[in-house]
CSV table of C-alpha atoms in Angstrom, one decimal:
chain,number,residue,atom,x,y,z
Y,1,UNK,CA,253.0,260.3,-2.6
Y,2,UNK,CA,249.1,261.5,-2.8
Y,3,UNK,CA,248.5,257.6,-2.0
Y,4,UNK,CA,250.5,258.2,1.1
Y,5,UNK,CA,249.0,261.1,2.1
Y,6,UNK,CA,245.6,259.5,2.1
Y,7,UNK,CA,246.2,256.5,3.9
Y,8,UNK,CA,248.0,258.5,7.0
Y,9,UNK,CA,244.9,260.4,8.2
Y,10,UNK,CA,243.1,257.1,8.3
Y,11,UNK,CA,245.6,255.3,10.5
Y,12,UNK,CA,245.4,258.4,12.6
Y,13,UNK,CA,242.0,258.2,12.8
Y,14,UNK,CA,241.6,254.6,13.7
Y,15,UNK,CA,244.3,255.2,16.1
Y,16,UNK,CA,242.1,257.6,18.1
Y,17,UNK,CA,239.3,256.0,17.8
Y,18,UNK,CA,240.9,252.4,19.6
Y,19,UNK,CA,242.4,254.8,22.1
Y,20,UNK,CA,238.7,256.1,22.8
Y,21,UNK,CA,237.2,253.0,23.2
Y,22,UNK,CA,240.0,251.9,25.5
Y,23,UNK,CA,239.4,255.1,27.7
Y,24,UNK,CA,235.9,254.7,27.5
Y,25,UNK,CA,235.8,251.2,29.0
Y,26,UNK,CA,238.1,251.9,31.7
Y,27,UNK,CA,236.3,254.9,32.5
Y,28,UNK,CA,239.1,257.4,32.7
Y,29,UNK,CA,237.0,259.9,34.4
Y,30,UNK,CA,236.2,258.1,37.5
Y,31,UNK,CA,240.2,257.0,37.5
Y,32,UNK,CA,241.2,260.8,37.6
Y,33,UNK,CA,238.6,261.5,40.8
Y,34,UNK,CA,239.9,258.6,42.9
Y,35,UNK,CA,243.5,259.2,42.2
Y,36,UNK,CA,242.6,262.4,43.7
Y,37,UNK,CA,241.0,260.9,46.8
Y,38,UNK,CA,244.1,258.4,47.0
Y,39,UNK,CA,246.6,261.2,46.6
Y,40,UNK,CA,245.0,263.0,49.7
Y,41,UNK,CA,245.5,260.3,51.5
Y,42,UNK,CA,248.8,259.5,50.7
Y,43,UNK,CA,250.0,263.1,51.5
Y,44,UNK,CA,248.1,263.1,54.9
Y,45,UNK,CA,250.2,260.2,55.6
Y,46,UNK,CA,253.5,262.1,54.4
Y,47,UNK,CA,252.7,264.7,56.9
Y,48,UNK,CA,251.2,262.4,59.7
Y,49,UNK,CA,254.4,260.5,60.0
Y,50,UNK,CA,256.8,263.4,59.1
Y,51,UNK,CA,258.3,261.9,56.0
Y,52,UNK,CA,259.2,263.5,53.0
Y,53,UNK,CA,258.0,263.3,49.4
Y,54,UNK,CA,261.4,262.7,47.7
Y,55,UNK,CA,262.1,260.2,50.2
Y,56,UNK,CA,258.9,258.3,49.0
Y,57,UNK,CA,258.9,259.4,45.4
Y,58,UNK,CA,259.3,255.4,44.4
Y,59,UNK,CA,256.2,254.1,46.4
Y,60,UNK,CA,254.0,257.3,45.4
Y,61,UNK,CA,254.5,257.0,42.1
Y,62,UNK,CA,253.5,252.8,42.4
Y,63,UNK,CA,250.4,253.7,44.3
Y,64,UNK,CA,249.4,256.1,41.8
Y,65,UNK,CA,249.9,253.9,38.9
Y,66,UNK,CA,248.6,250.5,41.0
Y,67,UNK,CA,245.6,252.6,41.6
Y,68,UNK,CA,245.0,253.8,38.1
Y,69,UNK,CA,245.5,250.0,37.0
Y,70,UNK,CA,243.1,248.3,39.5
Y,71,UNK,CA,240.4,251.5,39.4
Y,72,UNK,CA,240.5,250.7,35.6
Y,73,UNK,CA,240.0,247.4,35.6
Y,74,UNK,CA,236.8,248.1,38.1
Y,75,UNK,CA,235.5,250.3,35.4
Y,76,UNK,CA,236.3,247.6,32.8
Y,77,UNK,CA,234.1,245.0,34.8
Y,78,UNK,CA,231.5,247.0,35.5
Y,79,UNK,CA,231.0,248.1,32.0
Y,80,UNK,CA,230.9,244.6,30.8
Y,81,UNK,CA,228.6,243.4,33.2
Y,82,UNK,CA,226.3,246.3,33.2
Y,83,UNK,CA,225.8,246.4,29.2
Y,84,UNK,CA,222.5,245.1,29.2
Y,85,UNK,CA,220.8,248.0,31.5
Y,86,UNK,CA,223.5,250.6,29.8
Y,87,UNK,CA,221.9,250.2,26.5
Y,88,UNK,CA,218.8,251.2,27.8
Y,89,UNK,CA,220.0,254.4,29.6
Y,90,UNK,CA,220.6,257.8,27.5
Y,91,UNK,CA,224.0,258.4,29.0
Y,92,UNK,CA,225.4,254.9,29.1
Y,93,UNK,CA,224.2,253.6,25.6
Y,94,UNK,CA,227.5,254.5,23.5
Y,95,UNK,CA,229.7,252.8,25.9
Y,96,UNK,CA,232.0,250.5,23.8
Y,97,UNK,CA,230.7,247.7,25.8
Y,98,UNK,CA,227.2,248.3,24.5
Y,99,UNK,CA,228.1,249.1,21.4
Y,100,UNK,CA,229.9,245.8,20.4
Y,101,UNK,CA,233.1,247.8,20.2
Y,102,UNK,CA,234.7,245.9,23.2
Y,103,UNK,CA,233.1,242.1,23.3
Y,104,UNK,CA,233.2,240.2,26.6
Y,105,UNK,CA,236.8,238.3,25.6
Y,106,UNK,CA,238.4,241.6,25.3
Y,107,UNK,CA,236.4,243.3,28.2
Y,108,UNK,CA,237.8,240.4,30.4
Y,109,UNK,CA,240.9,240.7,29.2
Y,110,UNK,CA,241.3,243.9,29.7
Y,111,UNK,CA,239.9,243.7,33.3
Y,112,UNK,CA,241.6,240.8,34.3
Y,113,UNK,CA,245.6,242.1,32.5
Y,114,UNK,CA,245.0,245.6,34.5
Y,115,UNK,CA,243.5,243.8,37.9
Y,116,UNK,CA,246.2,242.0,38.2
Y,117,UNK,CA,249.2,244.3,37.1
Y,118,UNK,CA,247.8,246.8,39.4
Y,119,UNK,CA,247.8,244.5,42.4
Y,120,UNK,CA,251.6,243.9,41.6
Y,121,UNK,CA,252.2,247.4,41.5
Y,122,UNK,CA,250.5,248.3,44.8
Y,123,UNK,CA,252.2,245.2,46.4
Y,124,UNK,CA,255.6,246.9,45.2
Y,125,UNK,CA,254.5,249.5,47.2
Y,126,UNK,CA,253.4,248.0,50.2
Y,127,UNK,CA,251.5,244.7,50.7
Y,128,UNK,CA,248.9,246.5,52.6
Y,129,UNK,CA,248.0,248.8,49.8
Y,130,UNK,CA,247.6,245.9,47.5
Y,131,UNK,CA,245.0,244.3,50.2
Y,132,UNK,CA,243.0,247.4,50.1
Y,133,UNK,CA,243.4,247.2,46.0
Y,134,UNK,CA,242.3,244.2,46.2
Y,135,UNK,CA,239.1,245.0,48.5
Y,136,UNK,CA,238.3,248.0,46.7
Y,137,UNK,CA,237.9,246.2,43.7
Y,138,UNK,CA,236.0,243.2,45.4
Y,139,UNK,CA,233.3,245.1,47.0
Y,140,UNK,CA,232.5,247.1,43.5
Y,141,UNK,CA,232.0,244.5,41.4
Y,142,UNK,CA,230.9,241.5,43.6
Y,143,UNK,CA,228.4,243.3,46.6
Y,144,UNK,CA,227.5,246.3,44.2
Y,145,UNK,CA,227.7,245.8,40.7
Y,146,UNK,CA,227.1,242.1,40.7
Y,147,UNK,CA,224.2,242.0,43.5
Y,148,UNK,CA,223.0,245.3,45.4
Y,149,UNK,CA,222.6,247.3,42.3
Y,150,UNK,CA,220.0,245.4,40.9
Y,151,UNK,CA,218.3,244.3,44.3
Y,152,UNK,CA,218.2,247.0,46.8
Y,153,UNK,CA,218.0,250.4,47.2
Y,154,UNK,CA,221.0,250.1,49.4
Y,155,UNK,CA,223.2,249.6,46.6
Y,156,UNK,CA,224.5,253.3,47.2
Y,157,UNK,CA,225.4,252.4,50.7
Y,158,UNK,CA,227.0,249.2,49.2
Y,159,UNK,CA,228.7,250.7,46.6
Y,160,UNK,CA,230.0,253.8,48.7
Y,161,UNK,CA,232.3,251.1,50.8
Y,162,UNK,CA,234.5,250.4,47.4
Y,163,UNK,CA,234.5,254.6,47.1
Y,164,UNK,CA,235.7,255.3,50.0
Y,165,UNK,CA,239.2,252.7,49.4
Y,166,UNK,CA,241.7,255.2,47.5
Y,167,UNK,CA,242.3,257.1,50.6
Y,168,UNK,CA,243.4,253.6,52.6
Y,169,UNK,CA,245.2,252.5,49.0
Y,170,UNK,CA,247.2,256.3,49.5
Y,171,UNK,CA,247.9,256.4,53.4
Y,172,UNK,CA,248.8,252.3,53.0
Y,173,UNK,CA,251.5,253.3,50.7
Y,174,UNK,CA,253.5,255.3,53.4
Y,175,UNK,CA,252.3,253.8,56.5
Y,176,UNK,CA,250.9,250.4,57.7
Y,177,UNK,CA,249.5,252.1,60.9
Y,178,UNK,CA,246.0,252.2,60.6
Y,179,UNK,CA,244.7,253.1,63.9
Y,180,UNK,CA,245.2,257.5,63.5
Y,181,UNK,CA,242.2,259.2,63.0
Y,182,UNK,CA,243.3,261.2,60.0
Y,183,UNK,CA,243.0,258.6,57.8
Y,184,UNK,CA,239.5,257.6,59.2
Y,185,UNK,CA,238.4,260.8,58.9
Y,186,UNK,CA,238.7,261.3,54.9
Y,187,UNK,CA,237.1,257.7,54.9
Y,188,UNK,CA,234.1,258.3,56.7
Y,189,UNK,CA,233.9,261.7,55.0
Y,190,UNK,CA,233.6,259.6,51.7
Y,191,UNK,CA,231.4,257.6,52.9
Y,192,UNK,CA,228.5,260.0,54.0
Y,193,UNK,CA,229.2,262.3,51.1
Y,194,UNK,CA,228.7,259.6,48.3
Y,195,UNK,CA,225.0,259.2,49.1
Y,196,UNK,CA,224.1,262.9,48.7
Y,197,UNK,CA,226.2,262.7,45.2
Y,198,UNK,CA,224.6,259.7,44.0
Y,199,UNK,CA,221.0,260.4,45.1
Y,200,UNK,CA,221.3,263.9,43.2
Y,201,UNK,CA,222.3,261.5,40.1
Y,202,UNK,CA,219.6,259.3,40.6
Y,203,UNK,CA,217.0,261.9,40.6
Y,204,UNK,CA,218.5,264.0,37.8
Y,205,UNK,CA,218.4,260.4,35.4
Y,206,UNK,CA,215.2,258.7,37.3
Y,207,UNK,CA,213.7,258.1,34.2
Y,208,UNK,CA,216.4,256.3,32.9
Y,209,UNK,CA,216.8,254.2,35.7
Y,210,UNK,CA,213.1,253.3,36.0
Y,211,UNK,CA,213.5,252.2,32.2
Y,212,UNK,CA,216.5,250.0,33.1
Y,213,UNK,CA,215.2,248.6,36.1
Y,214,UNK,CA,217.5,249.9,38.5
Y,215,UNK,CA,216.2,250.0,42.2
Y,216,UNK,CA,217.6,253.6,43.0
Y,217,UNK,CA,215.9,255.2,46.4
Y,218,UNK,CA,214.5,257.8,44.5
Y,219,UNK,CA,212.8,255.2,42.1
Y,220,UNK,CA,211.8,252.7,44.9
Y,221,UNK,CA,211.1,255.5,47.5
Y,222,UNK,CA,209.9,258.5,46.0
Y,223,UNK,CA,211.8,262.1,45.4
Y,224,UNK,CA,210.1,263.5,48.6
Y,225,UNK,CA,211.9,260.6,50.8
Y,226,UNK,CA,215.2,260.6,49.0
Y,227,UNK,CA,215.1,264.4,50.0
Y,228,UNK,CA,214.8,264.0,53.7
Y,229,UNK,CA,217.4,261.0,53.6
Y,230,UNK,CA,219.9,263.3,51.8
Y,231,UNK,CA,219.7,265.5,54.8
Y,232,UNK,CA,220.0,263.0,57.0
Y,233,UNK,CA,223.5,262.5,55.5
Y,234,UNK,CA,224.5,265.8,55.2
Y,235,UNK,CA,223.7,266.3,59.0
Y,236,UNK,CA,225.9,263.5,59.5
Y,237,UNK,CA,228.9,265.0,57.2
Y,238,UNK,CA,228.5,268.4,59.2
Y,239,UNK,CA,229.2,266.4,62.5
Y,240,UNK,CA,232.0,263.8,61.1
Y,241,UNK,CA,234.2,267.1,59.7
Y,242,UNK,CA,235.5,267.7,63.4
Y,243,UNK,CA,237.1,264.6,62.7
Y,244,UNK,CA,239.3,266.5,60.9
Y,245,UNK,CA,240.4,268.4,64.0
Y,246,UNK,CA,243.2,265.8,64.5
Y,247,UNK,CA,244.6,266.5,61.1
Y,248,UNK,CA,244.5,270.3,61.2
Y,249,UNK,CA,241.7,272.5,63.5
Y,250,UNK,CA,241.2,275.1,60.2
Y,251,UNK,CA,241.0,272.5,57.9
Y,252,UNK,CA,238.0,270.9,60.4
Y,253,UNK,CA,236.6,274.3,60.4
Y,254,UNK,CA,236.5,274.4,56.4
Y,255,UNK,CA,235.2,270.9,56.8
Y,256,UNK,CA,232.3,271.9,58.8
Y,257,UNK,CA,231.6,275.1,56.9
Y,258,UNK,CA,231.4,273.4,53.3
Y,259,UNK,CA,229.3,270.4,54.8
Y,260,UNK,CA,226.9,273.1,56.7
Y,261,UNK,CA,226.7,274.6,53.2
Y,262,UNK,CA,225.8,271.7,51.4
Y,263,UNK,CA,222.8,271.3,54.1
Y,264,UNK,CA,221.6,274.9,53.8
Y,265,UNK,CA,221.6,274.7,50.2
Y,266,UNK,CA,219.7,271.5,49.9
Y,267,UNK,CA,216.8,273.2,52.4
Y,268,UNK,CA,216.7,276.1,50.9
Y,269,UNK,CA,216.4,275.3,47.3
Y,270,UNK,CA,214.4,272.1,47.2
Y,271,UNK,CA,211.1,272.4,45.3
Y,272,UNK,CA,208.6,269.6,45.0
Y,273,UNK,CA,207.7,271.1,41.7
Y,274,UNK,CA,211.1,270.9,40.3
Y,275,UNK,CA,213.2,268.2,42.1
Y,276,UNK,CA,215.4,268.4,39.2
Y,277,UNK,CA,216.9,271.5,39.4
Y,278,UNK,CA,217.4,270.9,43.4
Y,279,UNK,CA,219.2,267.7,42.5
Y,280,UNK,CA,221.3,269.6,39.9
Y,281,UNK,CA,222.6,272.1,42.2
Y,282,UNK,CA,223.2,269.3,44.9
Y,283,UNK,CA,225.5,267.1,42.1
Y,284,UNK,CA,227.6,270.1,41.5
Y,285,UNK,CA,227.9,271.5,45.1
Y,286,UNK,CA,228.9,267.9,46.0
Y,287,UNK,CA,231.7,268.2,43.2
Y,288,UNK,CA,233.3,271.3,44.4
Y,289,UNK,CA,232.7,270.2,48.0
Y,290,UNK,CA,234.9,267.2,47.5
Y,291,UNK,CA,237.4,268.7,45.1
Y,292,UNK,CA,238.3,271.9,47.2
Y,293,UNK,CA,238.6,269.8,50.3
Y,294,UNK,CA,240.7,267.4,49.0
Y,295,UNK,CA,243.0,269.9,47.5
Y,296,UNK,CA,243.5,271.6,50.6
Y,297,UNK,CA,244.2,268.5,52.5
Y,298,UNK,CA,246.8,267.7,49.7
Y,299,UNK,CA,248.4,271.6,49.9
Y,300,UNK,CA,248.2,271.6,53.8
Y,301,UNK,CA,250.3,268.0,54.1
Y,302,UNK,CA,252.8,269.0,51.3
Y,303,UNK,CA,253.5,272.5,52.8
Y,304,UNK,CA,253.1,272.1,56.1
Y,305,UNK,CA,256.5,270.1,55.7
Y,306,UNK,CA,258.5,272.7,54.3
Y,307,UNK,CA,257.3,275.3,56.9
């Protein structure tokens, strides 16, 4: 009896450890944030085309599952390819692909199986959703991870393309009509949002990126120029927020106010003597900005149909 009791905790620890290794490999945090974006695009389509949530429940479930698999595969491929520079950076040095808990064959198996499964599931929702899923994965793995991340200061701009794909997947799961301004409002917003967000991360982790030899914009061009470039993107974000008018004037007004608040925060809080503090505030605001806007879009799109 004592022997059995002593063994049970060890099995539990082994299972929990294996689960954590798998979740760390596929980057569950990124999956969750991208699923919110995907779901926002999906809910917008439900509202725009006046089709009910329950009538599309199968497509919705397929879109959620398929997107999770494809996004998870992107994380696995990225972790596997970047393990050399991840080993140098403090925040990534304990990833399973760096520590050896996940080797190349296992990492490739996870990435390939998840991506193929994801494409099949998304195709069951709609062929167009599967196409966007493939394009998002391709742009993240090849042009971004395998090429521009290590070669140009414009890697963030290239990476933003894949980051703006999730709403397209959600929208395409409900409708193949890609000419509506509503979906492009959220896609353009995400393209622009990612630059101030990731510039803030790059400044906060400046020394790590320098050590790893990753040519992030502030590493190569300096913090001052990054600050000015951030403000340019924030001005564009304020202007692009007006595109939400086609969805709802109040949502457009909210988007403008939040983006304007972000710009004001940038201008008011920047200090050359303490750029890290500025970057931290910008990073936190960026997360709140995106989360609140997505939640408003989702809630409005679902509730407006009922009313």
